[in-house]
Short mmCIF file of C-alpha atoms and ligand atoms in Angstrom, two decimals:
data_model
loop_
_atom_site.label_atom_id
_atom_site.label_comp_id
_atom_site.label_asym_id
_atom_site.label_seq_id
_atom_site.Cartn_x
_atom_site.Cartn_y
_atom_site.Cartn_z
CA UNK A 1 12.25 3.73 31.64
CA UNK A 2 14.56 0.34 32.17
CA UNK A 3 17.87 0.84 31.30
CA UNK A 4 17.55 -2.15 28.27
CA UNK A 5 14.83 -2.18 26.31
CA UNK A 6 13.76 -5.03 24.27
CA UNK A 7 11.84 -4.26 20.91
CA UNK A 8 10.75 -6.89 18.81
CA UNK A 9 10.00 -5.67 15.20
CA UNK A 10 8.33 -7.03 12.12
CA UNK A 11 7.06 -6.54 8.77
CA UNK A 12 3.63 -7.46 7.32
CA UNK A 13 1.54 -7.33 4.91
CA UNK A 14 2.55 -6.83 1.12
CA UNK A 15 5.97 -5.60 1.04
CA UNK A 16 7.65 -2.46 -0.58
CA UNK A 17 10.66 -0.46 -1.07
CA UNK A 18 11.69 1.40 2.32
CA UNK A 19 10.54 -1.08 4.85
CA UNK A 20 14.63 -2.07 5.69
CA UNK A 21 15.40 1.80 5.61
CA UNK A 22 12.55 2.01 8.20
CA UNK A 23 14.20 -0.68 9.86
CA UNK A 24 17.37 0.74 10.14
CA UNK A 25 15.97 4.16 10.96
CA UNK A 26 14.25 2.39 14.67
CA UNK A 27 17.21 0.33 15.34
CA UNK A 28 20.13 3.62 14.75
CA UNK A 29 17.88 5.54 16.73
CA UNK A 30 16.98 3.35 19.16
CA UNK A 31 21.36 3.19 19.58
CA UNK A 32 21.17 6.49 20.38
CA UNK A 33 18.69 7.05 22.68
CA UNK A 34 19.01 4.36 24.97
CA UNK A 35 20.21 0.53 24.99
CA UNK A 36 18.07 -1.71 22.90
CA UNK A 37 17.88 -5.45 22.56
CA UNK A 38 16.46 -6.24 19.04
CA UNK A 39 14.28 -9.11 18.11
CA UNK A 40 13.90 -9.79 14.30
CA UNK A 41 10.31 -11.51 14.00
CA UNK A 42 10.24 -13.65 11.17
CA UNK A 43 7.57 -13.17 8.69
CA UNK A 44 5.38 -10.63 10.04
CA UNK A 45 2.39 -12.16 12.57
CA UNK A 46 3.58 -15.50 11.76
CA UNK A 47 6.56 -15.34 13.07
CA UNK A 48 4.81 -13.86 16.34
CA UNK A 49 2.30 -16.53 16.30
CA UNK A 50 4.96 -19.28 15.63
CA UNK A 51 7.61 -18.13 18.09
CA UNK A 52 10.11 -17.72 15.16
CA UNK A 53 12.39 -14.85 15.80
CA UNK A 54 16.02 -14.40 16.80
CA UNK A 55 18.02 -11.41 18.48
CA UNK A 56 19.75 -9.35 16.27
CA UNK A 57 22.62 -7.04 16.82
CA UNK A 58 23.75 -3.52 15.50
CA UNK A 59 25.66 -4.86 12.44
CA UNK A 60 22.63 -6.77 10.98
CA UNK A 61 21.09 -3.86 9.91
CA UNK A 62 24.40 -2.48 8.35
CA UNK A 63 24.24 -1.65 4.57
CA UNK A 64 19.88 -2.05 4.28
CA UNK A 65 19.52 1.60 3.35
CA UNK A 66 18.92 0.61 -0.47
CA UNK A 67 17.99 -2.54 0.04
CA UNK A 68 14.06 -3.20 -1.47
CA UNK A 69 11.84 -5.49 0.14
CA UNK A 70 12.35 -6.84 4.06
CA UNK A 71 15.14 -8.36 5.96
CA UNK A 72 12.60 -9.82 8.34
CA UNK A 73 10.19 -11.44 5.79
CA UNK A 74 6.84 -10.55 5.47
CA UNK A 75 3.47 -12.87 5.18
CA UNK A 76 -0.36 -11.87 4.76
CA UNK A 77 -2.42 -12.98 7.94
CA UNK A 78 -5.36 -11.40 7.98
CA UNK A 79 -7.16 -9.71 10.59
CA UNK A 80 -10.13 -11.10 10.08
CA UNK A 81 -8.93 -14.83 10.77
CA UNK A 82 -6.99 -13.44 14.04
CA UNK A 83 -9.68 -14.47 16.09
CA UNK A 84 -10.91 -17.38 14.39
CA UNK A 85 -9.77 -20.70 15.54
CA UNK A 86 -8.77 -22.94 12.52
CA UNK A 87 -8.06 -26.54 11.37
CA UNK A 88 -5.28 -25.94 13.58
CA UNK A 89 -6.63 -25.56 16.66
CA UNK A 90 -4.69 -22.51 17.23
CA UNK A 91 -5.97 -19.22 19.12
CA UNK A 92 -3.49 -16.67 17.25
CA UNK A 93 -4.31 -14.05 19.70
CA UNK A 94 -3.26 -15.86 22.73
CA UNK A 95 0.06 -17.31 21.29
CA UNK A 96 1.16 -13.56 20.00
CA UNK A 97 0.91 -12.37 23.69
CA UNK A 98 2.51 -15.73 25.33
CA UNK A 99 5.51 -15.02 22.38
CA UNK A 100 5.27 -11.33 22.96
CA UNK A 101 6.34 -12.29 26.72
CA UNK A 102 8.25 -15.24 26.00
CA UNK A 103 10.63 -13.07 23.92
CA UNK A 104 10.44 -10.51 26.84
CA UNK A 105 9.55 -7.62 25.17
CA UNK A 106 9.12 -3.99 26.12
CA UNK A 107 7.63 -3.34 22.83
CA UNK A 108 6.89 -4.36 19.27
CA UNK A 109 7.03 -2.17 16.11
CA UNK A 110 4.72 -3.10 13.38
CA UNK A 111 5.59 -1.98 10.09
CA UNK A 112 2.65 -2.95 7.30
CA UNK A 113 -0.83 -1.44 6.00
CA UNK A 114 -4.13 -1.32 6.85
CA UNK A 115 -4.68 -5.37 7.92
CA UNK A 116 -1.13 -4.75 9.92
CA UNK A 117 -2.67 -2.13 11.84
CA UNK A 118 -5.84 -3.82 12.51
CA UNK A 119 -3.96 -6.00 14.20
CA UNK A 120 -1.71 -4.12 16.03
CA UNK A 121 -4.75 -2.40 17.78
CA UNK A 122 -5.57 -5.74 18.27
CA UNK A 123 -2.87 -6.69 20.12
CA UNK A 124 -2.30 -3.08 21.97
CA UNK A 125 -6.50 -3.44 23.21
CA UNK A 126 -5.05 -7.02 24.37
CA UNK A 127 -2.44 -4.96 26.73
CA UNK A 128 0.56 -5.29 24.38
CA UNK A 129 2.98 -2.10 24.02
CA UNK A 130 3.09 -1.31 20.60
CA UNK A 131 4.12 1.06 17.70
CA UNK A 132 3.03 1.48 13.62
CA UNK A 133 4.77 2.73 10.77
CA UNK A 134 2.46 3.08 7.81
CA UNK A 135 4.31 1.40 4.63
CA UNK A 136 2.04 0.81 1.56
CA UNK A 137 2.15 1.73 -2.04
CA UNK A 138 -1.41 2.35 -1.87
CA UNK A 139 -1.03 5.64 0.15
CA UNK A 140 -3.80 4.81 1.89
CA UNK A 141 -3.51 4.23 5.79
CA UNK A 142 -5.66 6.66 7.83
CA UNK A 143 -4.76 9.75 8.88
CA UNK A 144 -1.14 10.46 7.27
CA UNK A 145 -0.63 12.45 4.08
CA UNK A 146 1.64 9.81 2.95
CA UNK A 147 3.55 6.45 3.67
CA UNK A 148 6.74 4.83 2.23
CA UNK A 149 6.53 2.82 -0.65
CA UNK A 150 4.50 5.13 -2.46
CA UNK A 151 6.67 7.06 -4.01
CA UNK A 152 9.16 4.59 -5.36
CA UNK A 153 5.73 2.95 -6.68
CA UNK A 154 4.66 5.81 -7.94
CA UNK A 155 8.38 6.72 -10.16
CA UNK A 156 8.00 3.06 -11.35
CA UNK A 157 4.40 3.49 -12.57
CA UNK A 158 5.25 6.66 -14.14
CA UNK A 159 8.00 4.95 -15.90
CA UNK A 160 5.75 2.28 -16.79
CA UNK A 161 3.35 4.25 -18.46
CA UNK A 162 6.17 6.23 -19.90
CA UNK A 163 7.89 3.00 -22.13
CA UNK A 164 4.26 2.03 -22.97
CA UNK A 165 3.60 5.92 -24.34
CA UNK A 166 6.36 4.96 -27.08
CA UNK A 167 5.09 1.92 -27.91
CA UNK A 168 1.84 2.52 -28.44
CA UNK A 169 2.84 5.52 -30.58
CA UNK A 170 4.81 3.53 -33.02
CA UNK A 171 2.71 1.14 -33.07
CA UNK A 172 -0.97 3.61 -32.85
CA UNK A 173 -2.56 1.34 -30.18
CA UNK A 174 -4.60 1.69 -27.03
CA UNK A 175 -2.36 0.40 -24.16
CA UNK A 176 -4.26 -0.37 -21.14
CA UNK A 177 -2.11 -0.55 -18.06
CA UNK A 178 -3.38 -1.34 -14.93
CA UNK A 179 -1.74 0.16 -11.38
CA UNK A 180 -1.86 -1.90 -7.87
CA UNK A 181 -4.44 -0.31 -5.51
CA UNK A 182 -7.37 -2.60 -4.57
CA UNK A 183 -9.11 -0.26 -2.52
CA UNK A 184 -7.48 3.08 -2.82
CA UNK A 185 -6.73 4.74 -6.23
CA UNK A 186 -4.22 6.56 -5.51
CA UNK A 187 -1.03 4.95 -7.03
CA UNK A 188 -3.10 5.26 -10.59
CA UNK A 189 -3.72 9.02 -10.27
CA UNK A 190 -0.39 9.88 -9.51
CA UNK A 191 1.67 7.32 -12.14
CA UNK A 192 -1.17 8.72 -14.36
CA UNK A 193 -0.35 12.17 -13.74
CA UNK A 194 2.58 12.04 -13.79
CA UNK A 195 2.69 9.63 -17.14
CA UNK A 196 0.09 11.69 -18.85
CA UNK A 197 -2.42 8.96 -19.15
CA UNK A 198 -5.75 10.16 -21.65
CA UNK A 199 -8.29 7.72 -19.21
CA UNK A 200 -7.77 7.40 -15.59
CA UNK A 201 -10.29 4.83 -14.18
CA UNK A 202 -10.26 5.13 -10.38
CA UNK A 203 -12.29 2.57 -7.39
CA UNK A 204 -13.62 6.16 -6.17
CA UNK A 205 -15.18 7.13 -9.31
CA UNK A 206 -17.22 4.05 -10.71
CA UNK A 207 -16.68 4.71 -14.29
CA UNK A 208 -19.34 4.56 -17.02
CA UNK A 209 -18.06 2.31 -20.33
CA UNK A 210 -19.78 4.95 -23.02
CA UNK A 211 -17.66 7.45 -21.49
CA UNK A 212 -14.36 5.45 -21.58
CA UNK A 213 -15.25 4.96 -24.86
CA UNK A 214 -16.02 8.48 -26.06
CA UNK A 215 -12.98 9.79 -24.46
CA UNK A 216 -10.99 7.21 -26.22
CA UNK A 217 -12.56 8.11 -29.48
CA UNK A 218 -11.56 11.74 -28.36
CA UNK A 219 -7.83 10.70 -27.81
CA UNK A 220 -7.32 8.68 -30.70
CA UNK A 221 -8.87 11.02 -33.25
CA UNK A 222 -6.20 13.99 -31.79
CA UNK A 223 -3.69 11.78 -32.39
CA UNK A 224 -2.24 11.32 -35.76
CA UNK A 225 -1.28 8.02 -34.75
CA UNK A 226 -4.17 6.60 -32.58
CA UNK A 227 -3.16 5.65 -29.69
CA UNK A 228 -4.29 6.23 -26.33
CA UNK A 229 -2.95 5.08 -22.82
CA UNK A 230 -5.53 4.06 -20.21
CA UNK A 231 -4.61 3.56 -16.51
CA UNK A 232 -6.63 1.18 -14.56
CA UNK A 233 -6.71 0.81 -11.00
CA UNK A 234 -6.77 -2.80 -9.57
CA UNK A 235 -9.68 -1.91 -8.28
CA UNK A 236 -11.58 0.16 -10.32
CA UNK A 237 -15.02 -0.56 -11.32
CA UNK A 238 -17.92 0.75 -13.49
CA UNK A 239 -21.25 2.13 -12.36
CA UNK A 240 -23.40 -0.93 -12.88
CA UNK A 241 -20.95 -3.22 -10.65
CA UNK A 242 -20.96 -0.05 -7.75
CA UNK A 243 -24.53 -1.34 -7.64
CA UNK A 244 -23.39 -4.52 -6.38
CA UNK A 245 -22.06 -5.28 -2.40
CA UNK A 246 -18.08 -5.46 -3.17
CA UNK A 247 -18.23 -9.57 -2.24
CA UNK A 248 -20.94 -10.24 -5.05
CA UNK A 249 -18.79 -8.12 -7.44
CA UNK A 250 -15.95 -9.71 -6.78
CA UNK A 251 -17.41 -12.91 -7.18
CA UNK A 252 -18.98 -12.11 -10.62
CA UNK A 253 -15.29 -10.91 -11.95
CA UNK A 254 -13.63 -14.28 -10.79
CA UNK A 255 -16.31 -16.10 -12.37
CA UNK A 256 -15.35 -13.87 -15.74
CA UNK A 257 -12.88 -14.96 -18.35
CA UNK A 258 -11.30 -11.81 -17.49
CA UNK A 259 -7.53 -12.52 -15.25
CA UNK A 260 -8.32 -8.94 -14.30
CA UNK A 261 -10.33 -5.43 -14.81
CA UNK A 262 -7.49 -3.92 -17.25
CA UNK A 263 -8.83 -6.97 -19.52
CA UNK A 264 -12.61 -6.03 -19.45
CA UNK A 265 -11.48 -2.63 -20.28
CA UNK A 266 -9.60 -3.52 -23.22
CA UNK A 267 -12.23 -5.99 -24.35
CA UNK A 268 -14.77 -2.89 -23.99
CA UNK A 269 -12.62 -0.88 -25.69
CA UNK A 270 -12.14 -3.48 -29.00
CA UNK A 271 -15.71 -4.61 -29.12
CA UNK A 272 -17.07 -0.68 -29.47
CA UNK A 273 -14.03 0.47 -31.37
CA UNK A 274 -12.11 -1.82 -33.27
CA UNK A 275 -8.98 -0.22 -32.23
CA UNK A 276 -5.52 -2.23 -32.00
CA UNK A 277 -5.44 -2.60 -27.90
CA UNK A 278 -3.43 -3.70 -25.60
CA UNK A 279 -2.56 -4.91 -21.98
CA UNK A 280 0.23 -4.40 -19.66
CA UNK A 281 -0.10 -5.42 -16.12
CA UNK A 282 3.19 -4.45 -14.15
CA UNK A 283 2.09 -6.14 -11.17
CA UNK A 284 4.49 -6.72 -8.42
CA UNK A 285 6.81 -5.06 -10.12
CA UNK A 286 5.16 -1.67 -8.96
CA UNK A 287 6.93 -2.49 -5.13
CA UNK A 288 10.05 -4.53 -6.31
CA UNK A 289 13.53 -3.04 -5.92
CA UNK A 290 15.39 -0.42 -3.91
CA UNK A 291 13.48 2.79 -2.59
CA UNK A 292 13.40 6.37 -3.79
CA UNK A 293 15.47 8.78 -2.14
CA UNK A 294 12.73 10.39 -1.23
CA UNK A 295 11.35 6.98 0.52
CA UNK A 296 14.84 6.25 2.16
CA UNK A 297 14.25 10.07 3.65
CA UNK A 298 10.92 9.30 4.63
CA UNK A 299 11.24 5.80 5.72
CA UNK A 300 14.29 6.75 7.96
CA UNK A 301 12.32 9.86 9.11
CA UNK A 302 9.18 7.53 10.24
CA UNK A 303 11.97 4.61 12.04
CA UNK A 304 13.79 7.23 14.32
CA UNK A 305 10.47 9.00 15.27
CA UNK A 306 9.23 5.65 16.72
CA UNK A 307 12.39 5.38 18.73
CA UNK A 308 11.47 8.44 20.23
CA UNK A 309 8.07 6.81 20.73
CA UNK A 310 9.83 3.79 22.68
CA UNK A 311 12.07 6.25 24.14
CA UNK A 312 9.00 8.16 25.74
CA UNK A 313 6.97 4.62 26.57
CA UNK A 314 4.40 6.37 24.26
CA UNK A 315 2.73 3.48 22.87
CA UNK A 316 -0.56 2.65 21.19
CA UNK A 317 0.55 4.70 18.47
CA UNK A 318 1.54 5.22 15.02
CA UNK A 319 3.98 7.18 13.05
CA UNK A 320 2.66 9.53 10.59
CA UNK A 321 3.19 12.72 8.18
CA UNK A 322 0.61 15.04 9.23
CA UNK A 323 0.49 18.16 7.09
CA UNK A 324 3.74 17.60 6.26
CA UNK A 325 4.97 17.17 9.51
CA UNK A 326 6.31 13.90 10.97
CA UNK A 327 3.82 12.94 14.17
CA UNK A 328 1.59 9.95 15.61
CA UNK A 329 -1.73 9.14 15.64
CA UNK A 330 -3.48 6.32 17.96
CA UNK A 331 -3.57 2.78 16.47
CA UNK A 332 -7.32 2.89 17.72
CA UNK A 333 -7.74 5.73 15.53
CA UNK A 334 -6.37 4.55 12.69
CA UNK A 335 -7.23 0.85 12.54
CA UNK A 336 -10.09 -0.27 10.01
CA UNK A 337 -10.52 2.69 8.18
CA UNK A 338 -9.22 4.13 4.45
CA UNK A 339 -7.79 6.82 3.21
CA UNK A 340 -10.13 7.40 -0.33
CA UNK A 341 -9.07 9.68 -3.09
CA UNK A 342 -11.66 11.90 -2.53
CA UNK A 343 -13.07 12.99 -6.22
CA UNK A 344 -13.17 16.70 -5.48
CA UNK A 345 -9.32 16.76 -4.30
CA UNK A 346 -7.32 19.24 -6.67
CA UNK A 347 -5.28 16.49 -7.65
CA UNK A 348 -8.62 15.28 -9.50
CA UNK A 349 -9.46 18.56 -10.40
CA UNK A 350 -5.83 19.91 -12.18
CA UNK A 351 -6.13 16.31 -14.17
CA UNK A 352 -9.85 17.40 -15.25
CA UNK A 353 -8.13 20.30 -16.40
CA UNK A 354 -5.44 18.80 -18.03
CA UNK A 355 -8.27 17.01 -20.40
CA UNK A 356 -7.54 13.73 -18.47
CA UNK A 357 -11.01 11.60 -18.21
CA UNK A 358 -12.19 9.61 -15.61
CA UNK A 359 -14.30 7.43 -17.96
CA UNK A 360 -17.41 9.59 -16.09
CA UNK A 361 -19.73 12.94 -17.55
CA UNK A 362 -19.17 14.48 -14.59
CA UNK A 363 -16.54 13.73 -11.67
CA UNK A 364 -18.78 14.53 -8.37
O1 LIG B 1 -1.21 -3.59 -0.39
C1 LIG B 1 -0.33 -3.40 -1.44
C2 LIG B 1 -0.70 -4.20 -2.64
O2 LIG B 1 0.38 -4.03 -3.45
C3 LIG B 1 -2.02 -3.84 -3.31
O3 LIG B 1 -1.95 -2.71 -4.12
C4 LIG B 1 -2.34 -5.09 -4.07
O4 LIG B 1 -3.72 -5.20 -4.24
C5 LIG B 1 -1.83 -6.16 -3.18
O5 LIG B 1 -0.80 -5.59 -2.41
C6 LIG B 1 -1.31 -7.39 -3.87
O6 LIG B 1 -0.95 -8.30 -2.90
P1 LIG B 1 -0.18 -9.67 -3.04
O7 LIG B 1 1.26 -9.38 -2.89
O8 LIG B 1 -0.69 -10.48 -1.94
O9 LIG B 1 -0.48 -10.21 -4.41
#
């Protein structure tokens, strides 16, 4: 290994609490083990396709422990579009490896989701040295049991769904709250869990409205004050639109008067019932503000490891928990596919027992 090593880091993607304690955790490490040069990359993949970045010493990444969102920036650039050559004339590819050498890197650290690691496979197939670290609220990057951001998500959506539980008591309405997680569902099962939500409505199990509705019947007859909290993933869908390809569903709810799914619920849930309902979409709020302990633990846990990573010249790789141990996987591994709540997990089975409904007869 040289003696200096220059890393160039950046965030991308969405972004969410523990990305600067990740931050910090590669750059302390890095202090340690051997001598680093830093580049901050501006922006995530823009900032690599764009040549904006500057060096950055020790003391910039004083006091970001606590600090939510990125230092660096962050932007969505899809994967998909990498290779495409725009309006712009610009092949994004080629200028991220003229940058990546212009800057005079020994490696770059990626920190970001599922699109992020696309493209750092991308660029490590393209000869590039470089290193994950799975951040996402939606828990669901390949291969590791969990990433940061998740859990300071999922406290917030638990809180969430703990204010609206008052509410809708004094009130005896159904609150419908709907949970981040396009894809993945597993932000609502936890908050929902944990916030003892009646309905949980999940992208993995396609719910059917009669049994939304029974189960809300169900609720709101137990109660002496009718209400009922329903959690709706992002993403979640019913049976009739997990007929569809996802593009032509999509494309049918955009052409709805609905600004999103918790709305069709609640609209389901008023024609058939008549029941006082609600709507409360946290949104970004879900990933705003500083991180959990537990995701400064983690986050710092997941920076030094890919130090070590650097340290060894083991690249190609990303950091991961893996049965509750802090390892790698390959980016190749990793890259394009999802981590699914899987309906038979005993996290869906304990809230099956708990009474909770997943809007379905049967969960299979
Ligand atoms: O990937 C994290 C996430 O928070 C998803 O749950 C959500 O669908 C998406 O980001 C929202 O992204 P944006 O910040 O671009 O609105």
């Amino acid at each position: 290994m040289k003696e200096k090593q220059r890393i160039g880091i950046l965030t991308s993607g969405g972004d969410c609490p523990g990305l600067n304690a990740a931050i910090r955790g590669v750059v302390r490490a890095s202090y340690n083990l051997f001598e680093p040069e830093i580049i901050g990359i501006a922006d995530g993949y823009r900032g690599l396709i764009e040549g904006d970045y500057k060096e950055m010493h020790e003391d910039d990444f004083r006091g970001i422990l606590t600090l939510g969102g990125t230092i660096l920036g962050t932007s969505r650039r899809p994967y998909r579009a990498m290779r495409v050559i725009e309006e712009d004339n610009v092949d994004k590819v080629e200028n991220m490896k003229k940058n990546y050498r212009k800057m005079g890197l020994d490696c770059l650290v990626t920190l970001g989701g599922n699109g992020t690691h696309k493209t750092a496979n991308l660029l490590s197939e393209e000869g590039l040295n470089v290193i994950g670290l799975p951040k996402t609220i939606d828990n669901d990057i390949w291969a590791t049991d969990i990433t940061f951001g998740f859990h300071t998500a999922f406290e917030i959506g638990t809180d969430v769904i703990d204010r609206i539980h008052t509410t809708a008591n004094s009130h005896g309405r159904v609150m419908v709250i709907e949970i981040m997680g396009n894809k993945a569902g597993w932000l609502s099962l936890y908050s929902g869990l944990g916030g003892g939500a009646d309905v949980i409505l999940l992208p993995e199990i396609p719910y059917d409205p009669d049994e939304v509705i029974k189960a809300v019947e169900r609720r709101t007859k137990k109660s002496q004050r009718n209400f009922a909290i329903i959690v709706v993933a992002e993403g979640a869908f019913s049976k009739e639109e997990a007929k569809m390809k996802r593009k032509e569903r999509l494309a049918l709810r955009a052409q709805s008067n609905y600004p999103s799914v918790a709305y069709q619920v609640a609209d389901l849930i008023v024609s058939q019932t008549g029941l006082d309902t609600r709507v409360v979409n946290p949104g970004h709020y879900l990933r705003g503000g500083s991180p959990s302990a537990y995701d400064r633990v983690l986050a710092s846990q997941f920076g030094t490891y890919a130090a070590h990573l650097i340290h060894e010249e083991n690249y190609g790789q990303t950091v991961a928990m893996i049965n509750g141990k802090v390892g790698h996987n390959s980016l190749k591994e990793v890259a394009g596919k999802t981590k699914f709540v899987d309906p038979n997990c005993d996290l869906v089975r304990s809230a099956l027992d708990l009474g909770i409904s997943f809007g379905v007869k049967k969960v299979k």
